Amino acid sequence: MGEDRSTKWSRGLVGTDRDAAALAKRARGGTSLVLAGPRGSGRSYLLRTIAAELKRHDALAVELRTSCALSNVEFGAIDASGHVGLRALSEHTATSVVEGVVVVDDVDSLDVASTRALARGIAAGRVTAVVGMRTARARSLSRPDDSDIVRRTVLDLWLDGLARRIDLAELSTDDALDMIALFPGADLLDNTTRAAIAWRADGSRTLLRQLIIEAIAAARIGRDPLTALQTVARHSRLAVALSEHVADFPREDLACLAGVRRLPHLELAVATRLFDAESVQALVATGLLHADASVDRRLTANDLVAQEAQRQLGPSMIDALVEAAGTRMLTEAEEWWSSIIAVSVSERWHRLGVGASGEEAYSPELRARVALDAAREANDRGDTAHAAAHAARGLRAVEDPELRLEARLATPDDPGMSPEPAQTAGTQTRRRIARSRAARVARGTAEDRATVSTIADGRIDALLEDAAGAVADMDGARAATVAEHALTEPSATPAARLRALIAAGSAQTFRGDWRRAQEHYRAIERILDARQRPEGIGVRDRLRALLSMLAGHQIAGADGTAIHKRLEDEVRITAREGESEDLSIAGAASAIALACIGRPEASQRELATALSREPSAMTPLDATMIGLAVADELATAGRTEEARSMLNRLRTGPAPLLVRSRLYVETTILTAEGRTDEARQAVRAAAELSCGRSAAALRIRDLFRLITLGEAKAAEIDELVQLAATTDLPLAVAAVRRVAARTSEEELLPVDELRLHGLWSAPDAPESQPPVAIPRGTMHGLPEEAVEELTTREREIALLADEGLTNREIATRLFLSIRTVESHVYQARMKVGAPSRRELGRVVAAVSGGGSGAGVAH
């Protein structure tokens, strides 16, 4: 019989309270332990690991197997163990000591006689045991009876100080992500999928293991893991684990979870009207319900657990619950209203028809209000068919300009609607632009209906479209001017102002004014850091802002580690409250960040998953530019076949920015392939496209590559110096100093030297990589002889390492890329035979007599 996949996942344990070796050591020292944790806490797995650790040290007496069949049999567990020493415990007069440690899981199933015998042995110092005991999660209906003789006996051992109790903590998000990384095949899962799985596990390690197995299996056959998890096969291990997980949930909690799943993003205040208020607050506190940071505190349910809740309650009960919510809202419409419930009411009316739905029992104004909310929601997600149907029903009740607007938005062939947004934006953006344009068109006939903010937002969207076109033409000056003008609209909504700040920051970076770009980025960060999320700014807007700032730092050659850290936090929120389009944007942003920290294979995976989820989430321009950046990083890392394959799949189009960027990546690939002459031709073609345009960030890169590949003219070298003097981009000064500091040795690394700025650090990660073991046999004779073989640059870097500088700090001081420094360190260690960079620095400093940078000219 094959090995159970659910346990073939790791050789280690995750969690600060899960150090099996340390716990086993304490037991070997004579300390009895009681490990307490609820179902799914990984208690049994920890006990098995402790037993294996004890066995490795020849310190395991026996694993006492508990069984419900033996729980009523006197000394049933002890007799079944076959252990002579344990059997002697049944004799009250026995004095023999049990050598080793007894391990007992699920002590609740132990018979009373065996429990008492074990307790006597522990009290007498004749037995050391590690005992597993089940506890209950908060709000569990079924709670272990601590007055039961078996549990009372074990708890008394702890209370009397004869055993040490360790309560196992629930699975944290960070530990869940660490566990996911341990599974074979976890590299197939993108960051948003990992975050979503961690949330769905609801603190249960058992549930997490099954979720990971299902997700990896789906990814291996090309399915979106999150889509696969929406349907759980009833006889699968995941279904069994899920059923056991919710078995003790109160019925009120199940109804609340299932109801919010059917009414996604329901307002918190409304939820407390419809469901048991204590359940709502408790579920929010435990994380099964997520309340966003908006004013309305909109709720999202853990859909996996909520799906099981609906299965246990039955769909008909949930249907009745949702219908009752709609009836109550319509009855109390003057007191409160929920657009989420209104959509469900309109969908029910649409499904049942006028006769069966009871729609005509309500006033025309109320029916129109319901229809308007439903039409807006359908239009915003691109479902024009349903939007038209809802709007038509509302217009039959009341002739309303806003309903008429939604009807026009739902009509694809409306002559008043421009098709341009469909070519440049995702579904929601397309609808927002269309609504703003329609509002501008409607001003002549319904000025009183079009609000000042809507008109201002329409003007901003039009300006931002113009700025985007200027960027595509590599006209950074015009893009910056237009985007800055969009910021002057005083009546814009917070969401429109955020979009304008994003565009202005990107345009100023593109143009070469990094100081101004940073001002805009700081303004964006203030919006993102607001304790209460500004009205109209959702997770999608926040992700677009982070994506833009990541790209801006990449273009400017600045370190975006802080923005990457923000993204990691936002991805966890997106996994809870986001939809398919949001997950796609999060994946695209992760692709940029991972490329910038030197993980091109992970970056490629993130982008591919993002585009497969919702291709329209990003504009074609953004998707192509991110793809080109990933391909460039793949080539720099030496993965030329993958880079060329990716480049060939990208359709760049005629926009000058895309043509030039494609040539830029082609240069990297050709250089990596050793086709230097063709690389020179490609970089020359790219430089001709950037020449004379106000795109300093791109022009600096092209000039640097011309010089690096020996293709630059004197005037182009002067132009690079001039750009360094007139722009404040971090890469500008670095380019000039890198060119001045180049040595003959570095010409042997042309691909790496094409990178103008260093890699970012991974958030919360150490600067340097773990040392690579270098065999001592590589040392050539005496240290003095080995050090003599070092190049000037290698010796300089080794001396700086001896001063305690990190690779990043050395790269900054010498104006090199981090990868170049790492390469020099590795080569020097190979020559000297140093097991670490610290040892390398010590040896070189000792031979050289100390002093860094001696005799080195830039």
PDB file of C-alpha atoms in Angstrom, residues 234-479:
ATOM      1  CA  ARG A 234     -17.493  14.935  -1.362  1.00  0.00           C
ATOM      2  CA  HIS A 235     -15.413  11.805  -0.689  1.00  0.00           C
ATOM      3  CA  SER A 236     -12.008  13.479  -0.843  1.00  0.00           C
ATOM      4  CA  ARG A 237      -9.677  13.805   2.131  1.00  0.00           C
ATOM      5  CA  LEU A 238     -10.197  17.564   1.968  1.00  0.00           C
ATOM      6  CA  ALA A 239     -13.973  17.132   2.300  1.00  0.00           C
ATOM      7  CA  VAL A 240     -13.535  14.858   5.323  1.00  0.00           C
ATOM      8  CA  ALA A 241     -11.112  17.289   6.976  1.00  0.00           C
ATOM      9  CA  LEU A 242     -13.461  20.184   6.234  1.00  0.00           C
ATOM     10  CA  SER A 243     -16.475  18.366   7.643  1.00  0.00           C
ATOM     11  CA  GLU A 244     -14.610  17.574  10.859  1.00  0.00           C
ATOM     12  CA  HIS A 245     -13.355  21.143  11.058  1.00  0.00           C
ATOM     13  CA  VAL A 246     -16.859  22.676  11.192  1.00  0.00           C
ATOM     14  CA  ALA A 247     -18.479  19.826  13.156  1.00  0.00           C
ATOM     15  CA  ASP A 248     -18.468  21.800  16.414  1.00  0.00           C
ATOM     16  CA  PHE A 249     -19.519  25.176  14.945  1.00  0.00           C
ATOM     17  CA  PRO A 250     -22.724  26.639  16.451  1.00  0.00           C
ATOM     18  CA  ARG A 251     -25.645  26.751  14.034  1.00  0.00           C
ATOM     19  CA  GLU A 252     -25.723  30.554  14.290  1.00  0.00           C
ATOM     20  CA  ASP A 253     -22.112  30.696  13.042  1.00  0.00           C
ATOM     21  CA  LEU A 254     -22.891  28.365  10.142  1.00  0.00           C
ATOM     22  CA  ALA A 255     -25.886  30.497   9.100  1.00  0.00           C
ATOM     23  CA  CYS A 256     -23.834  33.682   9.260  1.00  0.00           C
ATOM     24  CA  LEU A 257     -20.977  32.233   7.192  1.00  0.00           C
ATOM     25  CA  ALA A 258     -23.275  30.774   4.534  1.00  0.00           C
ATOM     26  CA  GLY A 259     -25.332  33.972   4.398  1.00  0.00           C
ATOM     27  CA  VAL A 260     -22.324  36.240   3.873  1.00  0.00           C
ATOM     28  CA  ARG A 261     -21.039  33.853   1.214  1.00  0.00           C
ATOM     29  CA  ARG A 262     -24.317  34.328  -0.666  1.00  0.00           C
ATOM     30  CA  LEU A 263     -24.232  38.098  -0.027  1.00  0.00           C
ATOM     31  CA  PRO A 264     -20.533  38.883  -0.589  1.00  0.00           C
ATOM     32  CA  HIS A 265     -19.210  42.202   0.747  1.00  0.00           C
ATOM     33  CA  LEU A 266     -22.265  42.702   2.959  1.00  0.00           C
ATOM     34  CA  GLU A 267     -21.941  45.695   5.275  1.00  0.00           C
ATOM     35  CA  LEU A 268     -21.096  44.850   8.893  1.00  0.00           C
ATOM     36  CA  ALA A 269     -23.979  46.911  10.297  1.00  0.00           C
ATOM     37  CA  VAL A 270     -26.418  45.135   7.968  1.00  0.00           C
ATOM     38  CA  ALA A 271     -25.011  41.714   8.895  1.00  0.00           C
ATOM     39  CA  THR A 272     -25.718  42.352  12.572  1.00  0.00           C
ATOM     40  CA  ARG A 273     -29.349  43.087  11.636  1.00  0.00           C
ATOM     41  CA  LEU A 274     -29.757  39.828   9.742  1.00  0.00           C
ATOM     42  CA  PHE A 275     -27.668  37.372  11.761  1.00  0.00           C
ATOM     43  CA  ASP A 276     -26.912  36.745  15.397  1.00  0.00           C
ATOM     44  CA  ALA A 277     -24.836  39.777  16.380  1.00  0.00           C
ATOM     45  CA  GLU A 278     -22.620  37.780  18.744  1.00  0.00           C
ATOM     46  CA  SER A 279     -21.832  35.305  15.969  1.00  0.00           C
ATOM     47  CA  VAL A 280     -20.930  38.097  13.546  1.00  0.00           C
ATOM     48  CA  GLN A 281     -18.539  39.745  15.994  1.00  0.00           C
ATOM     49  CA  ALA A 282     -16.996  36.418  17.029  1.00  0.00           C
ATOM     50  CA  LEU A 283     -16.448  35.323  13.437  1.00  0.00           C
ATOM     51  CA  VAL A 284     -14.796  38.653  12.610  1.00  0.00           C
ATOM     52  CA  ALA A 285     -12.579  38.306  15.679  1.00  0.00           C
ATOM     53  CA  THR A 286     -11.503  34.751  14.767  1.00  0.00           C
ATOM     54  CA  GLY A 287     -10.920  35.640  11.114  1.00  0.00           C
ATOM     55  CA  LEU A 288     -13.573  33.484   9.488  1.00  0.00           C
ATOM     56  CA  LEU A 289     -15.224  36.745   8.464  1.00  0.00           C
ATOM     57  CA  HIS A 290     -12.978  39.493   7.123  1.00  0.00           C
ATOM     58  CA  ALA A 291     -14.099  43.131   7.470  1.00  0.00           C
ATOM     59  CA  ASP A 292     -12.349  45.506   5.089  1.00  0.00           C
ATOM     60  CA  ALA A 293     -11.111  48.978   6.045  1.00  0.00           C
ATOM     61  CA  SER A 294     -13.933  50.882   4.335  1.00  0.00           C
ATOM     62  CA  VAL A 295     -16.475  52.972   6.195  1.00  0.00           C
ATOM     63  CA  ASP A 296     -19.084  50.230   5.729  1.00  0.00           C
ATOM     64  CA  ARG A 297     -16.713  47.462   6.946  1.00  0.00           C
ATOM     65  CA  ARG A 298     -17.802  45.148   4.148  1.00  0.00           C
ATOM     66  CA  LEU A 299     -17.548  41.453   5.003  1.00  0.00           C
ATOM     67  CA  THR A 300     -16.018  38.537   3.152  1.00  0.00           C
ATOM     68  CA  ALA A 301     -16.503  34.981   4.364  1.00  0.00           C
ATOM     69  CA  ASN A 302     -13.893  32.247   4.327  1.00  0.00           C
ATOM     70  CA  ASP A 303     -15.538  30.673   1.291  1.00  0.00           C
ATOM     71  CA  LEU A 304     -14.206  27.161   1.905  1.00  0.00           C
ATOM     72  CA  VAL A 305     -15.651  26.966   5.421  1.00  0.00           C
ATOM     73  CA  ALA A 306     -18.773  28.863   4.328  1.00  0.00           C
ATOM     74  CA  GLN A 307     -19.274  26.370   1.504  1.00  0.00           C
ATOM     75  CA  GLU A 308     -19.276  23.530   4.016  1.00  0.00           C
ATOM     76  CA  ALA A 309     -21.614  25.524   6.274  1.00  0.00           C
ATOM     77  CA  GLN A 310     -24.098  25.850   3.423  1.00  0.00           C
ATOM     78  CA  ARG A 311     -23.816  22.123   2.688  1.00  0.00           C
ATOM     79  CA  GLN A 312     -24.592  21.239   6.276  1.00  0.00           C
ATOM     80  CA  LEU A 313     -27.508  23.667   6.581  1.00  0.00           C
ATOM     81  CA  GLY A 314     -28.887  22.954   3.114  1.00  0.00           C
ATOM     82  CA  PRO A 315     -29.263  25.372   0.150  1.00  0.00           C
ATOM     83  CA  SER A 316     -32.996  25.819   0.750  1.00  0.00           C
ATOM     84  CA  MET A 317     -32.388  27.271   4.203  1.00  0.00           C
ATOM     85  CA  ILE A 318     -29.868  29.756   2.832  1.00  0.00           C
ATOM     86  CA  ASP A 319     -32.263  30.709   0.027  1.00  0.00           C
ATOM     87  CA  ALA A 320     -34.929  31.411   2.624  1.00  0.00           C
ATOM     88  CA  LEU A 321     -32.464  33.407   4.707  1.00  0.00           C
ATOM     89  CA  VAL A 322     -31.452  35.612   1.748  1.00  0.00           C
ATOM     90  CA  GLU A 323     -35.077  36.082   0.703  1.00  0.00           C
ATOM     91  CA  ALA A 324     -36.006  37.122   4.238  1.00  0.00           C
ATOM     92  CA  ALA A 325     -33.137  39.626   4.227  1.00  0.00           C
ATOM     93  CA  GLY A 326     -34.485  41.193   1.032  1.00  0.00           C
ATOM     94  CA  THR A 327     -38.028  41.380   2.378  1.00  0.00           C
ATOM     95  CA  ARG A 328     -36.859  43.052   5.572  1.00  0.00           C
ATOM     96  CA  MET A 329     -34.727  45.599   3.698  1.00  0.00           C
ATOM     97  CA  LEU A 330     -37.602  46.592   1.419  1.00  0.00           C
ATOM     98  CA  THR A 331     -39.941  46.893   4.397  1.00  0.00           C
ATOM     99  CA  GLU A 332     -37.467  49.077   6.309  1.00  0.00           C
ATOM    100  CA  ALA A 333     -36.089  50.923   3.260  1.00  0.00           C
ATOM    101  CA  GLU A 334     -36.513  54.348   4.830  1.00  0.00           C
ATOM    102  CA  GLU A 335     -34.320  53.301   7.774  1.00  0.00           C
ATOM    103  CA  TRP A 336     -31.516  51.366   6.056  1.00  0.00           C
ATOM    104  CA  TRP A 337     -30.473  50.064   2.655  1.00  0.00           C
ATOM    105  CA  SER A 338     -27.885  47.617   1.312  1.00  0.00           C
ATOM    106  CA  SER A 339     -26.917  47.557  -2.352  1.00  0.00           C
ATOM    107  CA  ILE A 340     -25.659  43.992  -1.869  1.00  0.00           C
ATOM    108  CA  ILE A 341     -29.083  42.791  -0.761  1.00  0.00           C
ATOM    109  CA  ALA A 342     -30.737  44.914  -3.455  1.00  0.00           C
ATOM    110  CA  VAL A 343     -28.753  43.028  -6.096  1.00  0.00           C
ATOM    111  CA  SER A 344     -29.920  39.680  -4.683  1.00  0.00           C
ATOM    112  CA  VAL A 345     -33.533  40.924  -4.694  1.00  0.00           C
ATOM    113  CA  SER A 346     -33.290  42.091  -8.305  1.00  0.00           C
ATOM    114  CA  GLU A 347     -31.711  38.803  -9.359  1.00  0.00           C
ATOM    115  CA  ARG A 348     -34.581  36.923  -7.686  1.00  0.00           C
ATOM    116  CA  TRP A 349     -37.167  39.083  -9.428  1.00  0.00           C
ATOM    117  CA  HIS A 350     -35.363  38.553 -12.718  1.00  0.00           C
ATOM    118  CA  ARG A 351     -35.300  34.777 -12.183  1.00  0.00           C
ATOM    119  CA  LEU A 352     -38.926  34.322 -11.064  1.00  0.00           C
ATOM    120  CA  GLY A 353     -40.623  36.949 -13.201  1.00  0.00           C
ATOM    121  CA  VAL A 354     -43.246  39.537 -12.273  1.00  0.00           C
ATOM    122  CA  GLY A 355     -46.005  37.089 -11.371  1.00  0.00           C
ATOM    123  CA  ALA A 356     -44.118  34.723  -9.066  1.00  0.00           C
ATOM    124  CA  SER A 357     -41.637  37.146  -7.476  1.00  0.00           C
ATOM    125  CA  GLY A 358     -44.108  39.497  -5.802  1.00  0.00           C
ATOM    126  CA  GLU A 359     -42.270  42.466  -7.276  1.00  0.00           C
ATOM    127  CA  GLU A 360     -45.446  44.472  -7.926  1.00  0.00           C
ATOM    128  CA  ALA A 361     -46.245  44.576  -4.227  1.00  0.00           C
ATOM    129  CA  TYR A 362     -43.661  47.342  -3.832  1.00  0.00           C
ATOM    130  CA  SER A 363     -43.787  50.953  -4.994  1.00  0.00           C
ATOM    131  CA  PRO A 364     -42.359  51.898  -8.430  1.00  0.00           C
ATOM    132  CA  GLU A 365     -39.692  54.061  -6.773  1.00  0.00           C
ATOM    133  CA  LEU A 366     -38.523  51.162  -4.619  1.00  0.00           C
ATOM    134  CA  ARG A 367     -38.410  48.793  -7.598  1.00  0.00           C
ATOM    135  CA  ALA A 368     -36.412  51.333  -9.595  1.00  0.00           C
ATOM    136  CA  ARG A 369     -33.927  51.731  -6.738  1.00  0.00           C
ATOM    137  CA  VAL A 370     -33.414  47.967  -6.594  1.00  0.00           C
ATOM    138  CA  ALA A 371     -32.962  47.789 -10.373  1.00  0.00           C
ATOM    139  CA  LEU A 372     -30.442  50.664 -10.372  1.00  0.00           C
ATOM    140  CA  ASP A 373     -28.175  48.958  -7.822  1.00  0.00           C
ATOM    141  CA  ALA A 374     -28.325  45.678  -9.751  1.00  0.00           C
ATOM    142  CA  ALA A 375     -27.663  47.335 -13.121  1.00  0.00           C
ATOM    143  CA  ARG A 376     -24.667  49.234 -11.751  1.00  0.00           C
ATOM    144  CA  GLU A 377     -23.175  46.109 -10.218  1.00  0.00           C
ATOM    145  CA  ALA A 378     -23.630  44.120 -13.440  1.00  0.00           C
ATOM    146  CA  ASN A 379     -22.154  46.915 -15.564  1.00  0.00           C
ATOM    147  CA  ASP A 380     -19.138  47.250 -13.266  1.00  0.00           C
ATOM    148  CA  ARG A 381     -18.266  43.584 -13.692  1.00  0.00           C
ATOM    149  CA  GLY A 382     -18.896  43.672 -17.452  1.00  0.00           C
ATOM    150  CA  ASP A 383     -22.110  41.614 -17.449  1.00  0.00           C
ATOM    151  CA  THR A 384     -23.944  43.828 -19.944  1.00  0.00           C
ATOM    152  CA  ALA A 385     -26.760  41.342 -20.599  1.00  0.00           C
ATOM    153  CA  HIS A 386     -27.931  41.300 -16.995  1.00  0.00           C
ATOM    154  CA  ALA A 387     -27.284  45.020 -16.613  1.00  0.00           C
ATOM    155  CA  ALA A 388     -29.619  45.702 -19.533  1.00  0.00           C
ATOM    156  CA  ALA A 389     -32.280  43.386 -18.092  1.00  0.00           C
ATOM    157  CA  HIS A 390     -32.174  44.998 -14.655  1.00  0.00           C
ATOM    158  CA  ALA A 391     -32.240  48.506 -16.136  1.00  0.00           C
ATOM    159  CA  ALA A 392     -35.175  47.644 -18.395  1.00  0.00           C
ATOM    160  CA  ARG A 393     -37.193  46.357 -15.428  1.00  0.00           C
ATOM    161  CA  GLY A 394     -36.473  49.516 -13.474  1.00  0.00           C
ATOM    162  CA  LEU A 395     -37.381  51.760 -16.414  1.00  0.00           C
ATOM    163  CA  ARG A 396     -40.732  50.000 -16.688  1.00  0.00           C
ATOM    164  CA  ALA A 397     -41.433  51.174 -13.155  1.00  0.00           C
ATOM    165  CA  VAL A 398     -39.938  54.692 -13.311  1.00  0.00           C
ATOM    166  CA  GLU A 399     -38.321  56.745 -16.086  1.00  0.00           C
ATOM    167  CA  ASP A 400     -35.082  57.645 -14.330  1.00  0.00           C
ATOM    168  CA  PRO A 401     -31.995  59.304 -15.949  1.00  0.00           C
ATOM    169  CA  GLU A 402     -29.563  57.186 -13.917  1.00  0.00           C
ATOM    170  CA  LEU A 403     -31.279  53.965 -14.996  1.00  0.00           C
ATOM    171  CA  ARG A 404     -31.271  55.236 -18.573  1.00  0.00           C
ATOM    172  CA  LEU A 405     -27.522  55.819 -18.251  1.00  0.00           C
ATOM    173  CA  GLU A 406     -26.962  52.247 -17.048  1.00  0.00           C
ATOM    174  CA  ALA A 407     -29.073  50.990 -19.960  1.00  0.00           C
ATOM    175  CA  ARG A 408     -26.862  52.894 -22.400  1.00  0.00           C
ATOM    176  CA  LEU A 409     -23.720  51.555 -20.760  1.00  0.00           C
ATOM    177  CA  ALA A 410     -25.063  48.022 -21.230  1.00  0.00           C
ATOM    178  CA  THR A 411     -25.663  48.584 -24.957  1.00  0.00           C
ATOM    179  CA  PRO A 412     -22.496  47.668 -26.908  1.00  0.00           C
ATOM    180  CA  ASP A 413     -23.495  49.514 -30.086  1.00  0.00           C
ATOM    181  CA  ASP A 414     -24.470  52.799 -28.421  1.00  0.00           C
ATOM    182  CA  PRO A 415     -23.101  55.508 -30.743  1.00  0.00           C
ATOM    183  CA  GLY A 416     -22.392  57.750 -27.748  1.00  0.00           C
ATOM    184  CA  MET A 417     -19.912  55.315 -26.277  1.00  0.00           C
ATOM    185  CA  SER A 418     -16.332  55.165 -27.500  1.00  0.00           C
ATOM    186  CA  PRO A 419     -14.738  51.737 -27.936  1.00  0.00           C
ATOM    187  CA  GLU A 420     -11.312  53.014 -26.925  1.00  0.00           C
ATOM    188  CA  PRO A 421     -11.513  52.074 -23.222  1.00  0.00           C
ATOM    189  CA  ALA A 422     -12.097  48.444 -24.120  1.00  0.00           C
ATOM    190  CA  GLN A 423      -8.695  48.415 -25.745  1.00  0.00           C
ATOM    191  CA  THR A 424      -6.815  49.972 -22.851  1.00  0.00           C
ATOM    192  CA  ALA A 425      -8.421  48.973 -19.577  1.00  0.00           C
ATOM    193  CA  GLY A 426      -9.879  46.135 -17.554  1.00  0.00           C
ATOM    194  CA  THR A 427     -13.572  45.572 -17.033  1.00  0.00           C
ATOM    195  CA  GLN A 428     -14.128  47.836 -14.048  1.00  0.00           C
ATOM    196  CA  THR A 429     -11.901  50.596 -15.412  1.00  0.00           C
ATOM    197  CA  ARG A 430     -13.672  50.387 -18.754  1.00  0.00           C
ATOM    198  CA  ARG A 431     -17.059  50.804 -17.085  1.00  0.00           C
ATOM    199  CA  ARG A 432     -15.841  53.660 -14.916  1.00  0.00           C
ATOM    200  CA  ILE A 433     -14.499  55.555 -17.928  1.00  0.00           C
ATOM    201  CA  ALA A 434     -17.661  54.835 -19.868  1.00  0.00           C
ATOM    202  CA  ARG A 435     -19.866  56.094 -17.030  1.00  0.00           C
ATOM    203  CA  SER A 436     -17.790  59.265 -16.697  1.00  0.00           C
ATOM    204  CA  ARG A 437     -18.022  59.907 -20.446  1.00  0.00           C
ATOM    205  CA  ALA A 438     -21.738  59.268 -20.434  1.00  0.00           C
ATOM    206  CA  ALA A 439     -22.112  61.733 -17.569  1.00  0.00           C
ATOM    207  CA  ARG A 440     -20.312  64.366 -19.634  1.00  0.00           C
ATOM    208  CA  VAL A 441     -22.597  63.650 -22.585  1.00  0.00           C
ATOM    209  CA  ALA A 442     -25.656  63.863 -20.328  1.00  0.00           C
ATOM    210  CA  ARG A 443     -24.731  67.278 -18.919  1.00  0.00           C
ATOM    211  CA  GLY A 444     -26.634  69.117 -21.642  1.00  0.00           C
ATOM    212  CA  THR A 445     -29.944  67.453 -20.801  1.00  0.00           C
ATOM    213  CA  ALA A 446     -29.528  66.471 -17.160  1.00  0.00           C
ATOM    214  CA  GLU A 447     -27.083  68.909 -15.591  1.00  0.00           C
ATOM    215  CA  ASP A 448     -28.822  68.602 -12.249  1.00  0.00           C
ATOM    216  CA  ARG A 449     -28.302  64.821 -12.241  1.00  0.00           C
ATOM    217  CA  ALA A 450     -24.571  64.820 -13.041  1.00  0.00           C
ATOM    218  CA  THR A 451     -22.686  65.583  -9.842  1.00  0.00           C
ATOM    219  CA  VAL A 452     -19.666  67.842  -9.747  1.00  0.00           C
ATOM    220  CA  SER A 453     -17.444  64.956  -8.647  1.00  0.00           C
ATOM    221  CA  THR A 454     -18.597  62.735 -11.503  1.00  0.00           C
ATOM    222  CA  ILE A 455     -17.815  65.458 -14.026  1.00  0.00           C
ATOM    223  CA  ALA A 456     -14.403  66.086 -12.430  1.00  0.00           C
ATOM    224  CA  ASP A 457     -13.629  62.374 -12.447  1.00  0.00           C
ATOM    225  CA  GLY A 458     -14.564  62.255 -16.118  1.00  0.00           C
ATOM    226  CA  ARG A 459     -12.118  65.037 -16.923  1.00  0.00           C
ATOM    227  CA  ILE A 460      -9.388  63.270 -14.932  1.00  0.00           C
ATOM    228  CA  ASP A 461      -9.968  59.977 -16.753  1.00  0.00           C
ATOM    229  CA  ALA A 462      -9.764  61.747 -20.101  1.00  0.00           C
ATOM    230  CA  LEU A 463      -6.492  63.418 -19.087  1.00  0.00           C
ATOM    231  CA  LEU A 464      -5.040  60.147 -17.836  1.00  0.00           C
ATOM    232  CA  GLU A 465      -5.867  58.465 -21.141  1.00  0.00           C
ATOM    233  CA  ASP A 466      -3.938  61.244 -22.864  1.00  0.00           C
ATOM    234  CA  ALA A 467      -1.001  60.796 -20.462  1.00  0.00           C
ATOM    235  CA  ALA A 468      -0.968  57.037 -21.104  1.00  0.00           C
ATOM    236  CA  GLY A 469      -0.774  57.714 -24.838  1.00  0.00           C
ATOM    237  CA  ALA A 470       2.141  60.075 -24.274  1.00  0.00           C
ATOM    238  CA  VAL A 471       4.005  57.415 -22.298  1.00  0.00           C
ATOM    239  CA  ALA A 472       3.472  54.924 -25.129  1.00  0.00           C
ATOM    240  CA  ASP A 473       5.022  57.527 -27.466  1.00  0.00           C
ATOM    241  CA  MET A 474       7.942  57.968 -25.013  1.00  0.00           C
ATOM    242  CA  ASP A 475       6.974  61.617 -24.515  1.00  0.00           C
ATOM    243  CA  GLY A 476       7.624  61.888 -20.799  1.00  0.00           C
ATOM    244  CA  ALA A 477       7.365  65.679 -20.713  1.00  0.00           C
ATOM    245  CA  ARG A 478       3.843  65.735 -22.134  1.00  0.00           C
ATOM    246  CA  ALA A 479       2.772  62.792 -19.969  1.00  0.00           C
TER     247      ALA A 479
END
